[in-house]
Tab-separated table of C-alpha atoms and ligand atoms in Angstrom:
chain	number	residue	atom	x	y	z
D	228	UNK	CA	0.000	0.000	0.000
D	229	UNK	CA	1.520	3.440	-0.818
D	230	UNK	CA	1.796	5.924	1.698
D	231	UNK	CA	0.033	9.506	1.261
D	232	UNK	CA	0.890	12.851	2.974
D	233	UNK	CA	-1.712	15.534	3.408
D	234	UNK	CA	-2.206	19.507	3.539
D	235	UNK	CA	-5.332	21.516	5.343
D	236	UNK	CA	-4.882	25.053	4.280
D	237	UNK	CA	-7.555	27.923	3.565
D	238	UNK	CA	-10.252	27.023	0.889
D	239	UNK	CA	-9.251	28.386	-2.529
D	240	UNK	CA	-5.633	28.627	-1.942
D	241	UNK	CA	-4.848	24.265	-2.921
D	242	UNK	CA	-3.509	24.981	-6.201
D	243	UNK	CA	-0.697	26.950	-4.089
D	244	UNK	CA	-0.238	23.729	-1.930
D	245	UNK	CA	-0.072	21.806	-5.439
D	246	UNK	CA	2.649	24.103	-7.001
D	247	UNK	CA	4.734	24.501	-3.794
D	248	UNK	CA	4.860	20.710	-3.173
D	249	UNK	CA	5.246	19.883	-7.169
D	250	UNK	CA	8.341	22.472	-7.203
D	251	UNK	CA	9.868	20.935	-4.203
D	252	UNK	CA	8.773	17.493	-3.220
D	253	UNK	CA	10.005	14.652	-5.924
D	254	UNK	CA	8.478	11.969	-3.535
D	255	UNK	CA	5.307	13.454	-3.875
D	256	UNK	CA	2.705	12.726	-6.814
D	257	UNK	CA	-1.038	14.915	-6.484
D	258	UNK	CA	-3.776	12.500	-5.602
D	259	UNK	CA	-7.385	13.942	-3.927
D	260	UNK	CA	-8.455	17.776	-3.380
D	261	UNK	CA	-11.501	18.930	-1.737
D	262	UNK	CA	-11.597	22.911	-0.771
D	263	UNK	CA	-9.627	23.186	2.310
D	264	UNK	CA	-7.669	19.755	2.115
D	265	UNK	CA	-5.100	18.231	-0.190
D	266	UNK	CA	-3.222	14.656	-0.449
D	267	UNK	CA	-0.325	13.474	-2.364
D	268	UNK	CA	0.452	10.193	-3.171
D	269	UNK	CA	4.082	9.033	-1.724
D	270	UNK	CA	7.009	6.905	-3.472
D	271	UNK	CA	8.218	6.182	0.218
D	272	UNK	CA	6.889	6.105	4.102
D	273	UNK	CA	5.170	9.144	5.227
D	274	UNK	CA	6.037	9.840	9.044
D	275	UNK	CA	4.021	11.909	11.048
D	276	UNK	CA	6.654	14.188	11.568
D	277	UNK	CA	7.068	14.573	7.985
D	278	UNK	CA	8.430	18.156	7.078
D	279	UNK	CA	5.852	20.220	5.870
D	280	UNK	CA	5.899	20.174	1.675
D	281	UNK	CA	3.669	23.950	2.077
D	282	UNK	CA	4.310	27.197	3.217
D	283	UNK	CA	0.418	27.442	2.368
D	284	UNK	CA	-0.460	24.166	4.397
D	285	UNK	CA	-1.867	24.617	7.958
D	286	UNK	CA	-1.715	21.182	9.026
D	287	UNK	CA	0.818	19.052	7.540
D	288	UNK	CA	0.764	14.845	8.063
D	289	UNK	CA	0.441	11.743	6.795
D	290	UNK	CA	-2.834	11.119	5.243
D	291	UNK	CA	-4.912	7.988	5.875
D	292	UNK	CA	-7.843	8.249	3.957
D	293	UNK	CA	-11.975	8.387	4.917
D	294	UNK	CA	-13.458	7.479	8.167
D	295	UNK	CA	-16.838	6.977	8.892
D	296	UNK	CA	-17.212	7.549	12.827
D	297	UNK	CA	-15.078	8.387	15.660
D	298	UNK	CA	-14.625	4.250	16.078
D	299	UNK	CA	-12.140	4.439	13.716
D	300	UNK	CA	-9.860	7.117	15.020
D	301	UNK	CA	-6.736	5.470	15.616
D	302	UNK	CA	-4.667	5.904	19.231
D	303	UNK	CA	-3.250	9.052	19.413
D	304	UNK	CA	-1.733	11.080	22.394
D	305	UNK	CA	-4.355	14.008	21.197
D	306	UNK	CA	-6.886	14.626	18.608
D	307	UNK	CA	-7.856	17.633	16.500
D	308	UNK	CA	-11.079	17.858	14.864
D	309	UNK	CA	-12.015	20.795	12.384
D	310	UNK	CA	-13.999	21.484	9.443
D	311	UNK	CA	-12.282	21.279	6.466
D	312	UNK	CA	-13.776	24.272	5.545
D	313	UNK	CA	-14.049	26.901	8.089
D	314	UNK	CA	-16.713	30.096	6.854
D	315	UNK	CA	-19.317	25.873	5.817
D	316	UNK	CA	-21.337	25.503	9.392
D	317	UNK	CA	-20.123	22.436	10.009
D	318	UNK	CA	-21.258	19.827	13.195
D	319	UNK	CA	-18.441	18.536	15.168
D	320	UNK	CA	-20.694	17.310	18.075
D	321	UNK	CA	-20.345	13.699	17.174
D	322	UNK	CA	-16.702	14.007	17.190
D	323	UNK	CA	-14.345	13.351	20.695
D	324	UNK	CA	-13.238	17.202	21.931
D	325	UNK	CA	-10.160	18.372	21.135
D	326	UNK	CA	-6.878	18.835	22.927
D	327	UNK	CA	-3.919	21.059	22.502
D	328	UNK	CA	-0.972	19.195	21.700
D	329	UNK	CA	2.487	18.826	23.404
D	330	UNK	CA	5.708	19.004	21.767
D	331	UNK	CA	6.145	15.199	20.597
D	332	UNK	CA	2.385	14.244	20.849
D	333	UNK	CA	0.830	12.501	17.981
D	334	UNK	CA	-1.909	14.030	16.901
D	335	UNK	CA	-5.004	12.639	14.932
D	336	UNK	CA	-6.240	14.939	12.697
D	337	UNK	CA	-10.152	14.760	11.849
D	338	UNK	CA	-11.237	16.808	9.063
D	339	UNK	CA	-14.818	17.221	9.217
D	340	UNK	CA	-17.534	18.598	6.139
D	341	UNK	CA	-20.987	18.276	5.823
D	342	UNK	CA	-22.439	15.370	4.518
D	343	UNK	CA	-19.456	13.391	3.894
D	344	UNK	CA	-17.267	11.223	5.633
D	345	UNK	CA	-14.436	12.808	7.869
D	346	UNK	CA	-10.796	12.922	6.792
D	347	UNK	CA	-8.546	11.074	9.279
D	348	UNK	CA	-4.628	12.003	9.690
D	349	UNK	CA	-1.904	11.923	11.652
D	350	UNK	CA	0.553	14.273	12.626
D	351	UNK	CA	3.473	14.679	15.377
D	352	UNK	CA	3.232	18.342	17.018
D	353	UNK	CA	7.031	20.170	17.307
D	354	UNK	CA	6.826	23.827	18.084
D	355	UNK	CA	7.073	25.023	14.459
D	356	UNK	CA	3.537	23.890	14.133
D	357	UNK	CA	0.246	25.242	15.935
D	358	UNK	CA	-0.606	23.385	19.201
D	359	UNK	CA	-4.771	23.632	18.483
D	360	UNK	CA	-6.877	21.803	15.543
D	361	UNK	CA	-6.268	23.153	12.131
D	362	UNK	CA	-3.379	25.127	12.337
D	363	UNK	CA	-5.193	27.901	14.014
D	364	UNK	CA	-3.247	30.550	16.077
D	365	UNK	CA	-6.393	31.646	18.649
D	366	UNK	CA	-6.686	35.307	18.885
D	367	UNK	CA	-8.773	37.465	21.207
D	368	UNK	CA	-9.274	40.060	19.055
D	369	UNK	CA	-10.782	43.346	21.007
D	370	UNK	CA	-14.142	45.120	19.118
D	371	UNK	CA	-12.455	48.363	18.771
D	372	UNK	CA	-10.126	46.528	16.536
D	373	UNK	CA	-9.695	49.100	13.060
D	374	UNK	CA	-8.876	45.731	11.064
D	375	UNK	CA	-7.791	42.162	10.855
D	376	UNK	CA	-4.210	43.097	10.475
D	377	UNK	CA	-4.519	42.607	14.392
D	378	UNK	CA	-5.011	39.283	14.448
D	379	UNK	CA	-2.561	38.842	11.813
D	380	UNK	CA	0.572	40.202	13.682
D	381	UNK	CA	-0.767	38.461	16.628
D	382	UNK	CA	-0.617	34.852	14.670
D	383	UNK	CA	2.848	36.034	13.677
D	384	UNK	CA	3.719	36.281	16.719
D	385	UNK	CA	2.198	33.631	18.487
D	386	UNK	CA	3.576	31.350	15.435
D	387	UNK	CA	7.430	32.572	14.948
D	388	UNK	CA	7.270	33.113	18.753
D	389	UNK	CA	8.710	36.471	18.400
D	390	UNK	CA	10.416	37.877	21.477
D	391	UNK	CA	8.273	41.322	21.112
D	392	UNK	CA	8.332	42.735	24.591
D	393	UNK	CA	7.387	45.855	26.385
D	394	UNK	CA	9.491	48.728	25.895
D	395	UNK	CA	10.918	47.987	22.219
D	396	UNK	CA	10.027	50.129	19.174
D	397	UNK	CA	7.909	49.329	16.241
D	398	UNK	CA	8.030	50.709	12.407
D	399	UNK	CA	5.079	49.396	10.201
D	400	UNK	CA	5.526	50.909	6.786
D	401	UNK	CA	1.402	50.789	5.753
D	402	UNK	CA	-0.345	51.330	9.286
D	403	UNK	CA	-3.526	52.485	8.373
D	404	UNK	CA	-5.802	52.081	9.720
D	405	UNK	CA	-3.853	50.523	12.297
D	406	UNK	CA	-4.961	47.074	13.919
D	407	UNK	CA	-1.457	45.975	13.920
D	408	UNK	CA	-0.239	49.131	15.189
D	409	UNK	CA	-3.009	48.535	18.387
D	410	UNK	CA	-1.823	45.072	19.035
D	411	UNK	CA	1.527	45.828	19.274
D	412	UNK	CA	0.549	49.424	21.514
D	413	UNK	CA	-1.318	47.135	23.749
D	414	UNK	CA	1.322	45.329	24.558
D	415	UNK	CA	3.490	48.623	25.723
D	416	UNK	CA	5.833	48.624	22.928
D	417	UNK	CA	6.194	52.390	20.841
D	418	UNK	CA	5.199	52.089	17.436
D	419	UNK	CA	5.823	53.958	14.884
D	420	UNK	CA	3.249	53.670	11.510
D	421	UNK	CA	3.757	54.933	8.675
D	422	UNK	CA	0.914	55.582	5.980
D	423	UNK	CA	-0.934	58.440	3.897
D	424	UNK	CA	-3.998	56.729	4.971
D	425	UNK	CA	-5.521	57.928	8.566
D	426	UNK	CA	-5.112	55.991	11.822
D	427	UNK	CA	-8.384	54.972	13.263
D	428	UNK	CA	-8.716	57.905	16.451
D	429	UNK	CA	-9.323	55.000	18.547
D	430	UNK	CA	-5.108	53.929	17.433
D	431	UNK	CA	-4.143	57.539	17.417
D	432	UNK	CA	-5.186	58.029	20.747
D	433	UNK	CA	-3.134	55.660	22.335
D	434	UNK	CA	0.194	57.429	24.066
D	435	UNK	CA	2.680	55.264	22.605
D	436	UNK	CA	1.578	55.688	18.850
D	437	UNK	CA	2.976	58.092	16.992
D	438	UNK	CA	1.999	58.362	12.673
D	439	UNK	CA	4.055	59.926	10.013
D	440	UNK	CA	1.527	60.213	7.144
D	441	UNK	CA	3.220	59.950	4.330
D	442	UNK	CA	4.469	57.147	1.592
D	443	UNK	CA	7.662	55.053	2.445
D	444	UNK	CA	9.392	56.037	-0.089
D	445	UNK	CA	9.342	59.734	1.354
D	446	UNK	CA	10.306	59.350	4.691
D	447	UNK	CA	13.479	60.668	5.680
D	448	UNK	CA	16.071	58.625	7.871
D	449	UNK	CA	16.074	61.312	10.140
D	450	UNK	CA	12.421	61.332	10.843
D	451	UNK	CA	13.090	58.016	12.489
D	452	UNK	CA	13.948	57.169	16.164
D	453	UNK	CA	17.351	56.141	16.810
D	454	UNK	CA	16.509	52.740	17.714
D	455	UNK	CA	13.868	50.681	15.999
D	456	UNK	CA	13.157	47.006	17.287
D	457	UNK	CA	10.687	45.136	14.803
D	458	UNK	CA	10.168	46.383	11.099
D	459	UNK	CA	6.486	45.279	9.931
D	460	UNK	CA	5.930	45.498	6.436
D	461	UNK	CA	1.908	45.102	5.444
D	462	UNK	CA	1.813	47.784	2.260
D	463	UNK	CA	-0.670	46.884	-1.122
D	464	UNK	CA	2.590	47.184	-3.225
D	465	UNK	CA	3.895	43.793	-4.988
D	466	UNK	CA	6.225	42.451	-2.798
D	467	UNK	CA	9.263	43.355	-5.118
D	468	UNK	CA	8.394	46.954	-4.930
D	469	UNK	CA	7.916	47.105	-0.897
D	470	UNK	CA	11.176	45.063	-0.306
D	471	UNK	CA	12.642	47.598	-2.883
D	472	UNK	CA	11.548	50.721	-0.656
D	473	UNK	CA	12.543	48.803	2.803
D	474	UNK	CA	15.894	48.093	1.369
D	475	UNK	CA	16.657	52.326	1.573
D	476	UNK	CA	15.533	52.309	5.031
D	477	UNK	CA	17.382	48.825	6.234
D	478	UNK	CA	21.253	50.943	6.948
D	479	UNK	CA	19.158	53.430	9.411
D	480	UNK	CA	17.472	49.948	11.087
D	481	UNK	CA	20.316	47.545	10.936
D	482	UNK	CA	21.877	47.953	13.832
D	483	UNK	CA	19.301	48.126	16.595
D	484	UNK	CA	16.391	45.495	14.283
D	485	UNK	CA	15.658	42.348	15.638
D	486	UNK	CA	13.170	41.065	12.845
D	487	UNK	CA	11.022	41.987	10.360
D	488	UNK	CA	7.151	40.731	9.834
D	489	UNK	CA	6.475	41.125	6.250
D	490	UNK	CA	3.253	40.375	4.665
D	491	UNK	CA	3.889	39.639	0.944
D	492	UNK	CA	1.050	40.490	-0.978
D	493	UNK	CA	-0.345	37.558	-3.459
D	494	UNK	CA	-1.548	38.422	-6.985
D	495	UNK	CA	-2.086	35.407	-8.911
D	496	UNK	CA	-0.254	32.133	-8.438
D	497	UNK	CA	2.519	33.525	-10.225
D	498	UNK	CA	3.768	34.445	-6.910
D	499	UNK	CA	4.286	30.985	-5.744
D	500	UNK	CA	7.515	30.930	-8.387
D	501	UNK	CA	8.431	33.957	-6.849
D	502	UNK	CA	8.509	32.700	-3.010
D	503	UNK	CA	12.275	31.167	-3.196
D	504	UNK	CA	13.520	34.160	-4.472
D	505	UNK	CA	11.334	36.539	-1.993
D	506	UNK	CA	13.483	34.652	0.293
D	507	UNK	CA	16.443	35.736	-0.823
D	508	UNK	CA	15.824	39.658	-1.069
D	509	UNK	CA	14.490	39.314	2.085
D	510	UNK	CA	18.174	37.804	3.459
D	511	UNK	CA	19.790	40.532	1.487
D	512	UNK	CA	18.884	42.988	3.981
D	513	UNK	CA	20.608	41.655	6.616
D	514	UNK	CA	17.781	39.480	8.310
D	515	UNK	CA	19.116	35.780	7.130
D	516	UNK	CA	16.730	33.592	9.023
D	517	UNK	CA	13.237	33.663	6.732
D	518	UNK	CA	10.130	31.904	7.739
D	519	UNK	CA	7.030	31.831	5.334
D	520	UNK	CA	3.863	30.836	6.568
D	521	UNK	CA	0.304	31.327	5.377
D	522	UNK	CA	-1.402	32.398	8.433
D	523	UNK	CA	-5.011	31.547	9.157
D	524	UNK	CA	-5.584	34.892	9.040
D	525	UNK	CA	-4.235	35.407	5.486
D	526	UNK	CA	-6.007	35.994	2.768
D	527	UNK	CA	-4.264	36.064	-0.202
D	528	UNK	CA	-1.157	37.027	0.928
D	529	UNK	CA	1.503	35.255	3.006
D	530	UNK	CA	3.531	36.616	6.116
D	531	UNK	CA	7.445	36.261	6.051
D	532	UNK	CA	9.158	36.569	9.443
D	533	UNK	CA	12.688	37.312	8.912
D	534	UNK	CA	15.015	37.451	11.727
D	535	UNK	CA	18.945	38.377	12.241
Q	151	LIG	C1	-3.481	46.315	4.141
Q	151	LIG	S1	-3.396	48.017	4.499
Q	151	LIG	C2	-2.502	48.044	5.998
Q	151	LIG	C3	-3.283	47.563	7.194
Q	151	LIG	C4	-2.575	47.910	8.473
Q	151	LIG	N1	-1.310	47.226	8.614
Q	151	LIG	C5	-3.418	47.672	9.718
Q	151	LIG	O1	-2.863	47.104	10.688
Q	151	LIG	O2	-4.568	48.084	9.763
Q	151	LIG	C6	-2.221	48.595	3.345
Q	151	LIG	C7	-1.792	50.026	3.577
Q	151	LIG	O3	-0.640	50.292	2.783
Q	151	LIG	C8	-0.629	51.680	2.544
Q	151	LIG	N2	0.339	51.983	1.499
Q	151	LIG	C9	0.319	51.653	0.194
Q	151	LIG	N3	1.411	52.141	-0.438
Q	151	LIG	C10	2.147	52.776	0.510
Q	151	LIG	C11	3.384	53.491	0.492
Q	151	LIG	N4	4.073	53.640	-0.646
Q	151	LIG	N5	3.838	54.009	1.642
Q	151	LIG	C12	3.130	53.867	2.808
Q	151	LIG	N6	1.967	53.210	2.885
Q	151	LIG	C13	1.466	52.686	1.739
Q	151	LIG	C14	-2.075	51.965	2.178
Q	151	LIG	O4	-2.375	53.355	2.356
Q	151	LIG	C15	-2.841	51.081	3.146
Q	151	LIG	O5	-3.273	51.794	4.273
């Protein structure tokens, strides 16, 4: 019997997972799609700690095909049950609860849609993955919240486990209206946005925000503090051209960054062709360790955290 692997990522975005593993997985032949889930047949064993063949995948295991009831979910340390297709009302009552996995845990996966049977696979949890069903990164997201780029630098961080901490200084080059910018405020760092667009008054308010409204490519070096801590990047400019206008500021940031959080805008699929050498502008600045990962909070874009 052959082995298969498979991929649970956001509905819509499978012909990514296709290209991504097709580029850089030999071992791995397409086999079954449904929205939200993907499978690939294997020409060897498929662990369940098998390296993840997607940036775009949100849980990443090996795949072992339809179950009808919870009677056939094999032992596991913990199980995750989901819908395969998260904004489809989908019942998971008749399911076991789930857990939140432990580094080393095996984890049965139990992908769940209406009217058909569940998916059943297994995975083994490590801290590059999410601990909770599906790949999700939970987020408490307050109602005052200008936009969803709060929960998105929230999932970055909860993800990447970035060392953001009280006290350090933020730049986000394309603030507006300023979610991110509130997230990071409300957890006491200073942040800096940058943006022609307005701040919501509700962001502006707060006493450790401070906006320069005006395009990147016009602020001056001099405008900045002296010592910035995390660069986010979240402008609706192809990723080429906002790495190009970060690359001016990067001398005036080297020497105090500690990362960057870039979200790299997605225009067609195109882009997945693009993602290797993404990578590589993205070292050229000086931050050499590059993470990709399609948050659950991505749309179609992707988030890059990029470290020194
Ligand atoms: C997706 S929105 C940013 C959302 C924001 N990060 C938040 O947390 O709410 C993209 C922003 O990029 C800004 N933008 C586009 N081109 C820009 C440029 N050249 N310089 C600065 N901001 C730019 C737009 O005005 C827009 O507000």
């Amino acid at each position: 019997m052959p082995d298969f692997a498979f991929a649970s990522c956001l509905p819509g975005v499978e012909p990514a997972v296709k290209l991504e593993v097709a580029r850089d997985r030999s071992d791995l032949a397409f086999a079954y799609s449904r929205p939200g889930l993907v499978t690939f047949k294997a020409t060897r064993e498929i662990a369940p700690d098998d390296s993840p063949g997607s940036v775009f995948a949100r849980v990443w295991g090996r795949s072992l095909g339809k179950i009808e009831g919870a009677s056939s979910i094999p032992t596991a340390d913990c199980i995750h049950v989901f819908a395969r297709d998260p904004d489809v009302e989908t019942d998971l009552s008749a399911w076991p609860p789930s857990a939140i996995a432990q580094p080393g845990q095996l984890v049965a996966d139990v992908i769940v849609a209406p009217g058909e049977p569940a998916w059943l696979g297994v995975h083994r949890h490590d801290p590059s993955r999410s601990p909770h069903p599906g790949g999700a990164f939970p987020v408490d997201m307050p109602a005052d919240s200008p936009s969803r780029a709060y929960a998105k630098i929230e999932e970055a961080i909860a993800w990447a486990k970035l060392p953001v901490a009280a006290g350090h200084v933020a730049l986000e080059i394309g603030a507006a209206p300023g979610g991110a910018v509130m997230a990071l405020a409300r957890r006491g760092l200073t942040v800096w946005g940058v943006d022609t667009g307005e701040l919501a008054p509700q962001v502006l308010a707060l006493p450790n925000v401070v906006h320069l409204a005006k395009k990147v490519g016009a602020v001056r070096w001099e405008e900045l503090p002296p010592r910035i801590d995390w660069l986010l990047v979240d402008v609706n400019l192809a990723p080429q051209v906002a790495l190009h206008e970060i690359s001016r500021l990067m001398p005036k940031l080297r020497d105090t960054l500690r990362g960057a959080v870039i979200t790299l805008k997605m225009n067609d699929w195109a882009f997945v062709a693009e993602l290797p050498k993404l990578v590589g502008r993205i070292r050229d600045l000086g931050l050499p360790d590059v993470r990709l990962r399609h948050l659950p909070s991505n749309r179609r874009e992707i988030c890059a955290v990029a470290l020194r």
